[in-house]
Coordinates of C-alpha atoms in Angstrom, one line a residue:
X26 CA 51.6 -115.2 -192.3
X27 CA 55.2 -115.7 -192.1
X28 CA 56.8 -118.1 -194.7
X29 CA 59.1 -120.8 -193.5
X30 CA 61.7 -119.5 -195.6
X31 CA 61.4 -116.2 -194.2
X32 CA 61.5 -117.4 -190.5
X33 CA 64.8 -119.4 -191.8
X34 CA 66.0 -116.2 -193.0
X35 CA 65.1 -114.3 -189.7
X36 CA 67.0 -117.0 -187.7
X37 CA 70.2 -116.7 -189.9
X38 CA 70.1 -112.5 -189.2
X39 CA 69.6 -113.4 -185.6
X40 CA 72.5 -115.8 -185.3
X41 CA 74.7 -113.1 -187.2
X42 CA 73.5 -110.8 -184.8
X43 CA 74.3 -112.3 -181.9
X44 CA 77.8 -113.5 -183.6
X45 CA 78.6 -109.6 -183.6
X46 CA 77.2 -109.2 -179.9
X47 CA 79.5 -112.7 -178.4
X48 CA 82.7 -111.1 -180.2
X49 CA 82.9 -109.1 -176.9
X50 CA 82.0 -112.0 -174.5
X51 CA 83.5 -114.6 -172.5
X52 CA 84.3 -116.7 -175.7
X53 CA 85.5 -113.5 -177.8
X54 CA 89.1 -115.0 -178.2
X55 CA 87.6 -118.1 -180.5
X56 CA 85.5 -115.1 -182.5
X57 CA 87.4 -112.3 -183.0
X58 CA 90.0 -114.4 -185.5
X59 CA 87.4 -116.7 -186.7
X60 CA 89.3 -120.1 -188.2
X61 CA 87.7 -122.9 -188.5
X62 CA 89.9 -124.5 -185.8
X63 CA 89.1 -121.9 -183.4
X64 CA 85.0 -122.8 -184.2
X65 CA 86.3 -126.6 -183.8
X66 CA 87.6 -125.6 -180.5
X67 CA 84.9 -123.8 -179.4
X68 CA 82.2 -126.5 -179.8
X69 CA 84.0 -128.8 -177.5
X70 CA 84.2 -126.2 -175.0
X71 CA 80.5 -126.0 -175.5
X72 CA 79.2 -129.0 -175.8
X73 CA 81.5 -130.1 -172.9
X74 CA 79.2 -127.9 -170.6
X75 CA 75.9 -127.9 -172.8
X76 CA 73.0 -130.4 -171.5
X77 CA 70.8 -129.3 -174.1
X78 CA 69.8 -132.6 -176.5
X79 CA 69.2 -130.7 -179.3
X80 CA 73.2 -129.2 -179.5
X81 CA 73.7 -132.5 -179.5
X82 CA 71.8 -133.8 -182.2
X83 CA 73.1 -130.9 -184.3
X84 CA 76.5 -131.9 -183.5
X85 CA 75.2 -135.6 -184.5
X86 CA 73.5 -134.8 -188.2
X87 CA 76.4 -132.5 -189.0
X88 CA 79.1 -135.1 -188.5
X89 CA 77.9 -138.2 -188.2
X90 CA 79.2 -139.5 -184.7
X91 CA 78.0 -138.6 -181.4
X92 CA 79.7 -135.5 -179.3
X93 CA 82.3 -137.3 -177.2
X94 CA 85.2 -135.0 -175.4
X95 CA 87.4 -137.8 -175.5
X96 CA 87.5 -138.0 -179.3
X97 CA 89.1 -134.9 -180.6
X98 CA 90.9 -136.7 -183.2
X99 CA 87.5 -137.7 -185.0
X100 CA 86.5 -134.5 -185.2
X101 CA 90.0 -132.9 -185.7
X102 CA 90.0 -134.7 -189.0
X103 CA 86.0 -133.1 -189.8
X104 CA 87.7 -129.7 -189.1
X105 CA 86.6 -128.3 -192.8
X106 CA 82.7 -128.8 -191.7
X107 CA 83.5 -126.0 -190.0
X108 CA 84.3 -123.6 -193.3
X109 CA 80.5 -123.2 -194.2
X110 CA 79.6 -121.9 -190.6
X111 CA 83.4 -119.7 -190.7
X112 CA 82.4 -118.1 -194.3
X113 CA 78.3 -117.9 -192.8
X114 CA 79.3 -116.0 -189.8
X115 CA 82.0 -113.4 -191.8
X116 CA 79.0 -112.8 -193.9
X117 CA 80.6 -114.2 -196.9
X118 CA 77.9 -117.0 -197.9
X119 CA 74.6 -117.9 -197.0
X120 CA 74.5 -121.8 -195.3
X121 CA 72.1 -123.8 -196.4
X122 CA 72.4 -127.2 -193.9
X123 CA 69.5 -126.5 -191.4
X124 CA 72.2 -128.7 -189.0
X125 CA 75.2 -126.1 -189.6
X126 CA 72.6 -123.3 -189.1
X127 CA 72.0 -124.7 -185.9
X128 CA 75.2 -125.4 -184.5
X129 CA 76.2 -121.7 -185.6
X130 CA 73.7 -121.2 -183.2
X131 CA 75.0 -123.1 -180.5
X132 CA 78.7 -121.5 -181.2
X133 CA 77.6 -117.9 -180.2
X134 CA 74.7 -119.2 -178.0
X135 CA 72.2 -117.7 -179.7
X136 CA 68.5 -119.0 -178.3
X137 CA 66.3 -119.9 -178.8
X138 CA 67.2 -123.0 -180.7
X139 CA 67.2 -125.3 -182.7
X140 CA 65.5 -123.6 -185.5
X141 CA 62.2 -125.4 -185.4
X142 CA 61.6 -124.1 -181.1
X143 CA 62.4 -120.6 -183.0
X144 CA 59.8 -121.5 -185.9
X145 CA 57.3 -122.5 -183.5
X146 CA 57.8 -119.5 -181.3
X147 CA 57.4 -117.1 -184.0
X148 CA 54.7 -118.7 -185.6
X149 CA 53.0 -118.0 -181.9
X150 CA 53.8 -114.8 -181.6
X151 CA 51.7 -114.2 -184.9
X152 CA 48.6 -116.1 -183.7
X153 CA 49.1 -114.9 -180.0
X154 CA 45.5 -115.4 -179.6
X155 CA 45.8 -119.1 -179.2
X156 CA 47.2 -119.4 -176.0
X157 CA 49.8 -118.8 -173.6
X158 CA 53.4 -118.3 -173.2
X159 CA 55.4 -118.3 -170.3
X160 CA 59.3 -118.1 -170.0
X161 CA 61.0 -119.7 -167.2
X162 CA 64.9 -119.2 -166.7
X163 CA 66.7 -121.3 -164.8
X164 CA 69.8 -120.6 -163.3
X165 CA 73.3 -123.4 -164.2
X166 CA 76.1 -122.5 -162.3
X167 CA 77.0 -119.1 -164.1
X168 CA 74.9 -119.7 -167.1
X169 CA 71.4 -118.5 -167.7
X170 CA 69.3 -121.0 -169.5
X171 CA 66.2 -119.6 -171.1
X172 CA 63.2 -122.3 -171.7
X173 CA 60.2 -121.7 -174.0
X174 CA 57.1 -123.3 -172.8
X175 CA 54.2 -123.0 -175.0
X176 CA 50.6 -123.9 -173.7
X177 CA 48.0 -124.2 -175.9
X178 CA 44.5 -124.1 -174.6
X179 CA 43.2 -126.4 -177.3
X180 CA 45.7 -129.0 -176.9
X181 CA 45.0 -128.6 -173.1
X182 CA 41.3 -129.4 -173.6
X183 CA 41.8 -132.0 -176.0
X184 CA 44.4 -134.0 -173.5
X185 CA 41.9 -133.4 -170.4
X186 CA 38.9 -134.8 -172.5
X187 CA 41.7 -138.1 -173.7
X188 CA 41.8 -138.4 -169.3
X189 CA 38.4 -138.6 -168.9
X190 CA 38.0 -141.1 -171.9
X191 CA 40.7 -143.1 -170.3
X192 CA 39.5 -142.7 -166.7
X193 CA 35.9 -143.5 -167.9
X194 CA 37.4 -146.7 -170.2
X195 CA 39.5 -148.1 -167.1
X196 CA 36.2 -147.9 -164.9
X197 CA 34.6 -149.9 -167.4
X198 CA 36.9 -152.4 -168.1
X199 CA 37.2 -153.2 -164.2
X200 CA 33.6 -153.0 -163.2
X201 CA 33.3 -155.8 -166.6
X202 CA 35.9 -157.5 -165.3
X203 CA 34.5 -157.9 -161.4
X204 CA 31.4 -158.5 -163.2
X205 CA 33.2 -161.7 -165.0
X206 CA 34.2 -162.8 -161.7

């Protein structure tokens, strides 16, 4: 069984991995140089175009304001948040902030993310026996979006059996209630 610290520790090498693998991709002229004004600029651009909640909320926890274009002064001024993912993706410290881990992740478009869909996935791919996975990508204008869906047949029963409960409750309560009347 996989630690939580060691899938934390996976995710970090994956992220790095796909920092090296993004230096020669559409966004390689914010990576190459890495600053932390060129990581500032780069999350605009990507949160300008990213409908994913969870780049949000990582955006959110890290700062402390909501993403808004508009506002570049706000986060001009936050521009040193950037230093811990800057020295993370050099490889020259380890980042601790499970937020900054995760908007790393956004940067270089590393996926899946945040880190607890990763966790979750990984912890699925150990006990594989307890359901099914499926992957469906879906196709934004020029970018690929990958989506995990995870079904579990447990839950699955579980959730039929709360229907019937509430089917079977509802028939009661209105056969009562034309009863009462």
């Amino acid at each position: 069984m996989i630690t939580k610290t060691e899938n934390l520790e996976r995710y970090k090498e994956a992220i790095k991995a796909k920092f090296e693998e993004e230096k020669k991709g559409i966004y390689s002229s914010f990576l190459i140089s890495l600053t932390r004004a060129k990581l500032r600029q780069l999350c605009v651009e990507k949160l300008k175009i990213s409908s994913n909640p969870d780049d949000l909320n990582s955006f959110k926890f890290l700062f402390g304001f909501d993403f808004d274009a508009s506002n570049k002064n706000k986060l001009q001024a936050n521009t040193d948040k950037f230093r811990p993912i800057e020295t993370f993706l050099k490889g020259e410290t380890d980042l601790s902030d499970l937020n900054a881990i995760n908007l790393a992740a956004m940067l270089v478009d590393f996926n899946p993310r945040p880190f607890g869909l990763y966790a979750y996935r990984e912890e699925f791919k150990n006990n594989s026996n307890q359901g099914l996975i499926e992957i469906n990508t879906l196709k934004k204008s020029e970018k690929e979006e990958t989506s995990l869906v995870i079904v579990n047949e447990k839950t699955y029963k579980q959730n039929s059996n709360l229907k019937k409960k509430i089917a079977i409750g509802i028939t009661s309560f209105i056969g009562l209630s034309s009863i009462g009347f």
